[in-house]
Amino acid sequence: MDKRYEWIVVGGGIAGIAIAEILTREGHSVLLLERDERLAGGVTGVCHEWVHTGSLYTLIGKLVTMKYVLGAIDDLLDYYACFPRMNLVPTERGLIVGGDGWFESNYIHFKYRRRPLNPAWTLVAARSMHLIERIANHDWLRRRAGVLEELRAGRAEGIARNARKVLGGRGRFVTVRSTDFTARSRSLLADLMATAVAGGLDMRLGCPVREIKESAEHCQVVTDQGIFKCQQVVLCTGKHVADFVNARVTNSYAPMAVVRGLSADAYSFVELDYHVRNCINLLVKGGGLGLIGGISLKDETQCAAYLDDVIERHRAYQPKLEVLGTYVGVKSEMTTGREDRNYLFHILCPRLRVWAAIPGKFTLGFSLAPEFYRRAYRRNPRKFFQPAADTGEAAALIADTRWQAVTEEWQRRSQGAAAAGSVPQEPVETTIEPVA
């Protein structure tokens, strides 16, 4: 306990793991503290494993979030390409998910509801479709996607052409395959952890932080396992950042259901509409399993009734759908002014030796860590290095995603019920405490 670290990272979600990895990559001594017995089980455990490439945020007016998300993909390609399982391949015309690795070629289809009597929505949908086309054909070999000028080319013609598609087609929806896809988040996190540990990372699990004492010379982090000293602390604890620094962190609630019985031709999609409560989504997880949901709500008490409605709407598409379990994921975001939501990452240094970092989205973790290093050291982290191969030890440190945990619990209960000769049990219900 007499050892003094350069950094103590508090919180073992995507933010804490990514920052710990990039600090150890650069040779800094780091201690990671996590209150739970396994890493990435809080907010990071309820991530849908939806990799955002900007497509969903083409519907938002000023495109700021789209710019940040595309910048995160730029940083992923720049700073994580050395990892053997980083299988996202840049080409002259878009990105390719190649082989077995962190990412899956499980593309998410966008279904825009046709509203011919609502010209404003028609233009929003048409612009979104045009921008997705531009992202899909972006030259990732020569240009950074986070610089939006390239994506604005042919804007008027593209919007007009797609507006004709929206207005001229039949059926309730016009469907396009977006550039968004899904991830194997646990493999990704295990690789980051294996590399951080090989780089000298120390960690303490089951170690909640009670107090941070700051002096001119160092920080003392008071925990149930003792007092640890360091030069600087970075808080990666979601909404609990506000327990230690003056920050406004707001929560929203995403009710989700884990289902089985999907047809063999089921695909991942999101329905998009002018009336946001009509928006529902399905992420196919393989083997007839899926994760269904809709929008995030500000009022947690509305989640149960809203999710019941979402489930029934999905049953219209999948009559054999069976609910294995439900949960309410809590999304913690740092907001300012009158904002209800803020999808961007935030890095603060509100005290001399104490930093705070909130990723906003799982995908933004790839940008959060390099940007954190830039702000702390005024230089870029290295791009070329030798990652460590995970022998299984790092994977054992990572908690399952919530949808995996629900599936495993349902299977366990079903086996127990079958052995006892009883009827199948009620769906598994859980609520996730909002910690990173």
Coordinates of C-alpha atoms in Angstrom, one line a residue:
M1 CA 0.0 0.0 0.0
D2 CA 3.0 2.3 0.2
K3 CA 3.3 2.2 -3.6
R4 CA 2.5 5.5 -5.2
Y5 CA 0.9 5.4 -8.6
E6 CA 0.9 8.0 -11.3
W7 CA -2.8 7.4 -11.9
I8 CA -5.7 5.8 -10.1
V9 CA -8.7 5.0 -12.3
V10 CA -11.9 4.7 -10.4
G11 CA -14.5 2.6 -12.3
G12 CA -14.1 -0.4 -14.5
G13 CA -16.5 0.2 -17.3
I14 CA -15.6 1.1 -20.9
A15 CA -14.3 4.5 -19.9
G16 CA -12.1 3.2 -17.1
I17 CA -10.8 0.2 -19.0
A18 CA -10.0 2.2 -22.1
I19 CA -8.3 5.0 -20.2
A20 CA -6.3 2.4 -18.1
E21 CA -5.2 0.7 -21.2
I22 CA -4.0 3.8 -23.0
L23 CA -2.1 5.0 -19.9
T24 CA -0.3 1.7 -19.4
R25 CA 0.3 1.6 -23.2
E26 CA 2.4 4.8 -22.6
G27 CA 4.3 3.3 -19.6
H28 CA 2.5 5.0 -16.8
S29 CA 1.8 3.2 -13.5
V30 CA -1.9 2.7 -13.0
L31 CA -4.2 1.3 -10.4
L32 CA -7.8 0.4 -11.4
L33 CA -10.4 0.4 -8.6
E34 CA -13.8 -1.2 -9.2
R35 CA -16.5 -1.6 -6.6
D36 CA -18.0 -4.8 -8.1
E37 CA -16.3 -8.2 -8.2
R38 CA -16.1 -8.1 -12.0
L39 CA -15.5 -5.4 -14.5
A40 CA -17.9 -3.8 -17.0
G41 CA -21.0 -5.1 -15.3
G42 CA -22.8 -1.8 -14.6
V43 CA -23.8 0.6 -17.4
T44 CA -21.3 -1.0 -19.7
G45 CA -23.0 -4.3 -19.0
V46 CA -26.3 -3.1 -20.4
C47 CA -24.9 -1.7 -23.6
H48 CA -26.8 -3.1 -26.6
E49 CA -23.6 -3.7 -28.4
W50 CA -24.8 -1.4 -31.2
V51 CA -21.8 0.2 -32.8
H52 CA -22.7 3.7 -33.9
T53 CA -21.1 5.0 -37.1
G54 CA -23.2 8.1 -37.2
S55 CA -26.2 6.7 -39.0
L56 CA -28.7 7.2 -36.2
Y57 CA -27.6 10.7 -35.6
T58 CA -28.3 11.8 -39.2
L59 CA -31.8 12.6 -37.9
I60 CA -30.6 15.2 -35.4
G61 CA -30.4 18.8 -36.8
K62 CA -26.9 20.1 -36.3
L63 CA -25.1 16.8 -36.8
V64 CA -22.7 17.4 -33.9
T65 CA -23.2 13.9 -32.4
M66 CA -22.7 12.4 -35.9
K67 CA -19.4 14.2 -36.1
Y68 CA -18.2 12.9 -32.7
V69 CA -19.3 9.3 -33.5
L70 CA -17.5 9.4 -36.9
G71 CA -14.5 10.8 -35.1
A72 CA -14.6 7.9 -32.7
I73 CA -14.4 5.5 -35.7
D74 CA -11.4 7.5 -37.0
D75 CA -9.7 7.0 -33.6
L76 CA -10.6 3.3 -33.5
L77 CA -8.9 2.8 -36.9
D78 CA -5.9 5.0 -35.8
Y79 CA -5.3 3.9 -32.2
Y80 CA -6.6 0.3 -32.0
A81 CA -5.6 -1.2 -35.4
C82 CA -2.7 -3.2 -33.7
F83 CA -5.2 -5.4 -31.8
P84 CA -5.4 -8.7 -33.8
R85 CA -9.2 -9.0 -33.2
M86 CA -9.9 -5.4 -34.3
N87 CA -11.5 -6.5 -37.5
L88 CA -13.0 -3.3 -38.9
V89 CA -11.3 -2.7 -42.3
P90 CA -11.2 0.8 -43.9
T91 CA -11.6 0.9 -47.7
E92 CA -12.1 3.4 -50.4
R93 CA -15.8 2.9 -50.2
G94 CA -16.9 2.4 -46.7
L95 CA -15.9 0.0 -43.9
I96 CA -15.8 -3.8 -44.0
V97 CA -16.3 -6.1 -41.0
G98 CA -13.8 -8.8 -41.8
G99 CA -13.5 -12.2 -40.3
D100 CA -14.0 -13.1 -36.6
G101 CA -13.2 -10.4 -34.1
W102 CA -14.6 -7.5 -32.1
F103 CA -17.3 -6.6 -34.6
E104 CA -20.0 -8.5 -36.4
S105 CA -21.5 -7.9 -39.9
N106 CA -24.9 -7.7 -38.2
Y107 CA -26.0 -4.5 -39.9
I108 CA -28.9 -2.5 -38.6
H109 CA -31.6 -1.6 -41.1
F110 CA -33.4 1.7 -40.8
K111 CA -37.1 1.7 -41.5
Y112 CA -38.4 5.2 -42.0
R113 CA -42.2 5.5 -41.6
R114 CA -43.8 7.1 -44.6
R115 CA -45.8 10.2 -43.8
P116 CA -46.7 11.8 -47.1
L117 CA -48.7 14.5 -45.4
N118 CA -45.8 15.6 -43.2
P119 CA -43.2 17.3 -45.5
A120 CA -40.9 18.2 -42.6
W121 CA -40.5 14.5 -41.6
T122 CA -40.1 13.5 -45.3
L123 CA -37.2 15.9 -45.6
V124 CA -35.6 14.7 -42.3
A125 CA -35.8 11.1 -43.5
A126 CA -34.5 12.0 -47.0
R127 CA -31.5 13.8 -45.5
S128 CA -30.8 10.9 -43.2
M129 CA -30.9 8.5 -46.1
H130 CA -28.6 10.7 -48.1
L131 CA -26.0 11.0 -45.3
I132 CA -26.1 7.2 -44.7
E133 CA -25.2 6.8 -48.4
R134 CA -22.3 9.2 -48.0
I135 CA -21.0 7.4 -44.9
A136 CA -21.4 4.0 -46.7
N137 CA -19.3 5.3 -49.6
H138 CA -16.7 7.3 -47.6
D139 CA -13.1 7.0 -48.5
W140 CA -11.7 5.9 -45.2
L141 CA -8.2 5.3 -46.7
R142 CA -7.6 9.0 -47.5
R143 CA -10.0 11.1 -45.5
R144 CA -11.2 11.3 -41.8
A145 CA -14.9 10.9 -41.6
G146 CA -15.2 13.2 -38.6
V147 CA -14.5 16.1 -41.0
L148 CA -18.0 16.5 -42.4
E149 CA -17.4 18.5 -45.5
E150 CA -16.8 15.3 -47.5
L151 CA -20.2 13.9 -46.4
R152 CA -22.1 17.0 -47.5
A153 CA -21.2 16.6 -51.2
G154 CA -24.3 16.3 -53.4
R155 CA -26.6 17.2 -50.6
A156 CA -29.4 18.8 -52.5
E157 CA -29.5 16.2 -55.2
G158 CA -29.3 13.4 -52.7
I159 CA -32.1 14.7 -50.5
A160 CA -34.4 15.2 -53.5
R161 CA -33.7 11.7 -54.8
N162 CA -34.4 10.1 -51.4
A163 CA -37.5 12.2 -50.8
R164 CA -38.9 10.7 -54.0
K165 CA -38.2 7.3 -52.6
V166 CA -40.0 8.1 -49.4
L167 CA -43.0 9.6 -51.1
G168 CA -43.2 7.3 -54.1
G169 CA -42.9 3.9 -52.6
R170 CA -45.6 1.5 -51.2
G171 CA -46.0 0.1 -47.7
R172 CA -45.7 1.8 -44.4
F173 CA -41.8 2.0 -44.4
V174 CA -38.9 2.7 -46.7
T175 CA -36.0 0.5 -45.5
V176 CA -32.2 1.1 -46.0
R177 CA -29.3 -0.9 -44.6
S178 CA -27.4 1.5 -42.4
T179 CA -23.7 1.5 -41.7
D180 CA -24.2 0.6 -38.0
F181 CA -23.5 -2.9 -36.9
T182 CA -23.0 -4.9 -33.6
A183 CA -20.0 -5.7 -31.5
R184 CA -18.8 -8.6 -29.3
S185 CA -18.2 -6.2 -26.5
R186 CA -16.8 -8.7 -24.0
S187 CA -14.0 -9.8 -26.4
L188 CA -13.1 -6.2 -27.0
L189 CA -12.9 -5.4 -23.3
A190 CA -11.0 -8.5 -22.6
D191 CA -8.3 -7.6 -25.1
L192 CA -8.0 -4.1 -23.7
M193 CA -7.7 -5.5 -20.2
A194 CA -5.1 -8.2 -21.2
T195 CA -3.0 -5.5 -22.8
A196 CA -3.3 -3.2 -19.8
V197 CA -2.3 -5.9 -17.3
A198 CA 0.6 -6.9 -19.5
G199 CA 1.6 -3.2 -19.4
G200 CA 1.7 -3.2 -15.6
L201 CA -1.8 -2.4 -14.6
D202 CA -2.7 -3.2 -10.9
M203 CA -6.3 -3.6 -9.9
R204 CA -8.6 -4.0 -6.9
L205 CA -12.0 -5.5 -7.4
G206 CA -14.8 -5.3 -4.8
C207 CA -13.2 -2.0 -3.7
P208 CA -15.6 0.9 -3.5
V209 CA -14.1 4.3 -3.1
R210 CA -15.3 6.3 -0.1
E211 CA -13.3 9.5 -0.3
I212 CA -10.6 11.3 -2.3
K213 CA -8.2 13.5 -0.3
E214 CA -6.2 15.9 -2.4
S215 CA -3.1 17.8 -1.4
A216 CA -0.5 19.8 -3.3
E217 CA 1.8 16.7 -3.5
H218 CA -0.5 13.8 -4.2
C219 CA -4.0 12.3 -3.8
Q220 CA -5.1 9.7 -1.3
V221 CA -8.0 7.4 -2.4
V222 CA -9.8 6.0 0.6
T223 CA -11.4 2.6 0.0
D224 CA -12.6 -0.4 2.0
Q225 CA -9.3 -2.1 1.2
G226 CA -7.1 0.7 2.4
I227 CA -5.7 4.0 1.3
F228 CA -3.9 4.3 -2.1
K229 CA -1.7 7.2 -3.1
C230 CA -1.3 8.6 -6.6
Q231 CA -0.4 11.7 -8.5
Q232 CA -3.7 12.0 -10.2
V233 CA -7.2 10.4 -10.2
V234 CA -9.6 9.9 -13.0
L235 CA -13.2 9.1 -12.1
C236 CA -15.0 6.9 -14.6
T237 CA -18.0 6.1 -12.4
G238 CA -21.0 7.3 -14.5
K239 CA -23.5 9.2 -12.5
H240 CA -21.4 8.8 -9.3
V241 CA -18.9 11.3 -10.8
A242 CA -21.2 13.8 -9.1
D243 CA -20.4 12.3 -5.7
F244 CA -16.9 13.7 -5.9
V245 CA -16.9 16.7 -8.3
N246 CA -19.3 19.4 -9.2
A247 CA -20.9 18.0 -12.4
R248 CA -24.5 17.7 -13.6
V249 CA -25.2 14.1 -14.6
T250 CA -28.7 13.1 -15.7
N251 CA -30.2 9.6 -16.1
S252 CA -32.5 8.2 -18.7
Y253 CA -34.0 4.7 -18.6
A254 CA -34.0 2.2 -21.5
P255 CA -36.4 -0.7 -20.9
M256 CA -35.3 -3.8 -22.8
A257 CA -36.5 -7.4 -23.3
V258 CA -34.5 -10.4 -24.1
V259 CA -36.5 -12.7 -26.5
R260 CA -36.3 -15.9 -28.3
G261 CA -38.3 -17.5 -31.1
L262 CA -37.2 -15.1 -33.8
S263 CA -37.6 -16.5 -37.4
A264 CA -34.6 -17.5 -39.4
D265 CA -35.0 -14.5 -41.6
A266 CA -35.2 -11.9 -38.8
Y267 CA -32.7 -9.0 -39.1
S268 CA -31.7 -6.1 -36.9
F269 CA -33.7 -3.0 -37.4
V270 CA -34.9 0.2 -36.0
E271 CA -38.2 1.8 -36.9
L272 CA -38.0 5.6 -37.1
D273 CA -40.9 8.1 -37.0
Y274 CA -41.8 11.7 -36.4
H275 CA -43.5 10.5 -33.3
V276 CA -40.6 9.1 -31.3
R277 CA -42.7 6.8 -29.1
N278 CA -43.4 4.8 -32.3
C279 CA -39.6 4.0 -32.6
I280 CA -38.8 0.4 -31.8
N281 CA -35.7 -1.7 -32.5
L282 CA -34.5 -5.3 -32.6
L283 CA -30.9 -6.5 -32.4
V284 CA -30.6 -10.1 -33.5
K285 CA -28.2 -12.0 -31.3
G286 CA -28.1 -15.4 -33.1
G287 CA -29.8 -18.7 -32.4
G288 CA -33.2 -17.2 -32.5
L289 CA -32.4 -14.8 -29.7
G290 CA -32.8 -11.0 -29.8
L291 CA -32.9 -7.8 -27.8
I292 CA -35.8 -5.5 -28.3
G293 CA -36.5 -2.0 -27.1
G294 CA -37.5 1.4 -28.1
I295 CA -36.7 4.9 -26.8
S296 CA -35.1 6.0 -23.5
L297 CA -37.5 7.5 -21.0
K298 CA -36.9 10.2 -18.4
D299 CA -39.5 8.7 -16.0
E300 CA -38.5 5.3 -14.7
T301 CA -42.1 4.6 -13.6
Q302 CA -43.2 4.5 -17.2
C303 CA -40.9 1.8 -18.3
A304 CA -43.0 -1.3 -17.6
A305 CA -46.1 -0.1 -19.5
Y306 CA -44.0 1.2 -22.3
L307 CA -42.1 -2.1 -22.6
D308 CA -45.3 -4.1 -22.7
D309 CA -46.4 -2.0 -25.7
V310 CA -43.1 -2.5 -27.4
I311 CA -43.2 -6.3 -26.9
E312 CA -46.7 -6.4 -28.5
R313 CA -45.6 -4.4 -31.5
H314 CA -42.7 -6.8 -32.1
R315 CA -45.1 -9.8 -31.8
A316 CA -46.9 -8.4 -34.8
Y317 CA -43.7 -9.2 -36.8
Q318 CA -42.6 -12.3 -34.8
P319 CA -45.7 -14.2 -33.6
K320 CA -43.6 -16.9 -31.9
L321 CA -41.7 -14.4 -29.9
E322 CA -41.2 -15.4 -26.2
V323 CA -39.8 -13.1 -23.6
L324 CA -37.0 -14.6 -21.5
G325 CA -36.5 -11.6 -19.3
T326 CA -36.5 -7.8 -19.1
Y327 CA -34.3 -5.1 -17.6
V328 CA -34.1 -1.4 -17.4
G329 CA -30.7 0.0 -18.4
V330 CA -29.8 3.3 -16.9
K331 CA -27.9 5.8 -19.2
S332 CA -25.9 8.4 -17.4
E333 CA -24.9 11.5 -19.4
M334 CA -23.3 14.8 -18.5
T335 CA -25.6 17.6 -19.5
T336 CA -25.5 21.4 -19.4
G337 CA -28.1 24.1 -19.5
R338 CA -31.5 22.8 -20.5
E339 CA -30.4 19.6 -22.1
D340 CA -32.3 16.4 -21.4
R341 CA -29.8 14.2 -23.2
N342 CA -26.2 14.6 -24.3
Y343 CA -24.7 11.7 -26.3
L344 CA -21.2 13.2 -26.4
F345 CA -18.3 12.2 -24.2
H346 CA -17.0 14.6 -21.5
I347 CA -13.6 15.0 -19.9
L348 CA -13.3 17.4 -17.0
C349 CA -10.5 18.4 -14.6
P350 CA -12.4 20.2 -11.9
R351 CA -9.7 19.9 -9.3
L352 CA -5.9 20.1 -9.4
R353 CA -5.4 16.3 -9.4
V354 CA -8.8 14.9 -10.0
W355 CA -10.3 14.3 -13.5
A356 CA -13.7 12.9 -14.6
A357 CA -14.7 11.1 -17.8
I358 CA -18.1 10.0 -19.1
P359 CA -18.2 8.3 -22.5
G360 CA -21.8 9.1 -23.5
K361 CA -21.9 6.0 -25.8
F362 CA -19.9 2.8 -25.7
T363 CA -18.6 3.6 -29.2
L364 CA -17.2 6.9 -28.0
G365 CA -14.8 5.0 -25.7
F366 CA -12.4 4.7 -28.6
S367 CA -12.2 8.5 -28.8
L368 CA -12.5 9.2 -25.1
A369 CA -9.2 7.4 -24.2
P370 CA -7.0 9.0 -26.8
E371 CA -8.5 12.5 -26.1
F372 CA -8.0 12.0 -22.4
Y373 CA -4.4 11.3 -23.0
R374 CA -4.0 14.3 -25.2
R375 CA -5.5 16.6 -22.6
A376 CA -3.4 15.1 -19.8
Y377 CA -0.1 15.1 -21.6
R378 CA -0.5 17.5 -24.6
R379 CA 0.6 14.8 -27.1
N380 CA -0.9 11.8 -28.9
P381 CA -0.6 8.3 -27.5
R382 CA 1.3 5.8 -29.7
K383 CA -0.5 4.0 -32.5
F384 CA 1.9 1.2 -33.0
F385 CA 2.6 -1.3 -30.1
Q386 CA 2.4 -4.9 -29.3
P387 CA -1.0 -5.9 -27.7
A388 CA -1.1 -8.8 -25.3
A389 CA -3.1 -11.9 -26.3
D390 CA -5.9 -12.8 -23.8
T391 CA -5.3 -16.3 -22.5
G392 CA -8.7 -16.3 -20.8
E393 CA -7.6 -14.6 -17.6
A394 CA -8.8 -11.1 -18.7
A395 CA -12.0 -12.5 -20.1
A396 CA -12.7 -14.0 -16.6
L397 CA -12.5 -10.5 -15.1
I398 CA -15.3 -9.1 -17.5
A399 CA -18.9 -9.5 -16.5
D400 CA -21.5 -10.8 -19.0
T401 CA -23.7 -8.4 -20.8
R402 CA -27.1 -8.1 -19.2
W403 CA -28.8 -9.8 -22.1
Q404 CA -26.4 -12.7 -21.8
A405 CA -26.9 -12.9 -18.0
V406 CA -30.7 -12.9 -18.5
T407 CA -30.5 -15.6 -21.1
E408 CA -28.3 -17.8 -18.8
E409 CA -30.6 -17.3 -15.8
W410 CA -33.6 -18.2 -17.8
Q411 CA -31.9 -21.4 -19.1
R412 CA -31.0 -22.3 -15.5
R413 CA -34.5 -21.8 -14.3
S414 CA -35.9 -23.7 -17.2
Q415 CA -33.7 -26.7 -16.5
G416 CA -34.6 -26.6 -12.9
A417 CA -38.3 -26.5 -13.8
A418 CA -38.0 -29.3 -16.2
A419 CA -36.2 -31.5 -13.6
A420 CA -39.0 -30.8 -11.2
G421 CA -41.7 -31.4 -13.7
S422 CA -43.2 -28.0 -13.3
V423 CA -44.2 -25.3 -15.9
P424 CA -41.8 -22.8 -17.3
Q425 CA -41.0 -19.8 -15.0
E426 CA -41.9 -16.2 -15.3
P427 CA -39.4 -14.0 -17.3
V428 CA -36.3 -12.8 -15.5
E429 CA -36.6 -9.2 -14.4
T430 CA -33.7 -7.0 -13.3
T431 CA -32.8 -3.4 -12.9
I432 CA -29.3 -2.1 -13.4
E433 CA -27.8 0.4 -11.0
P434 CA -26.3 3.3 -12.9
V435 CA -22.6 2.8 -12.3
A436 CA -19.9 2.7 -15.0

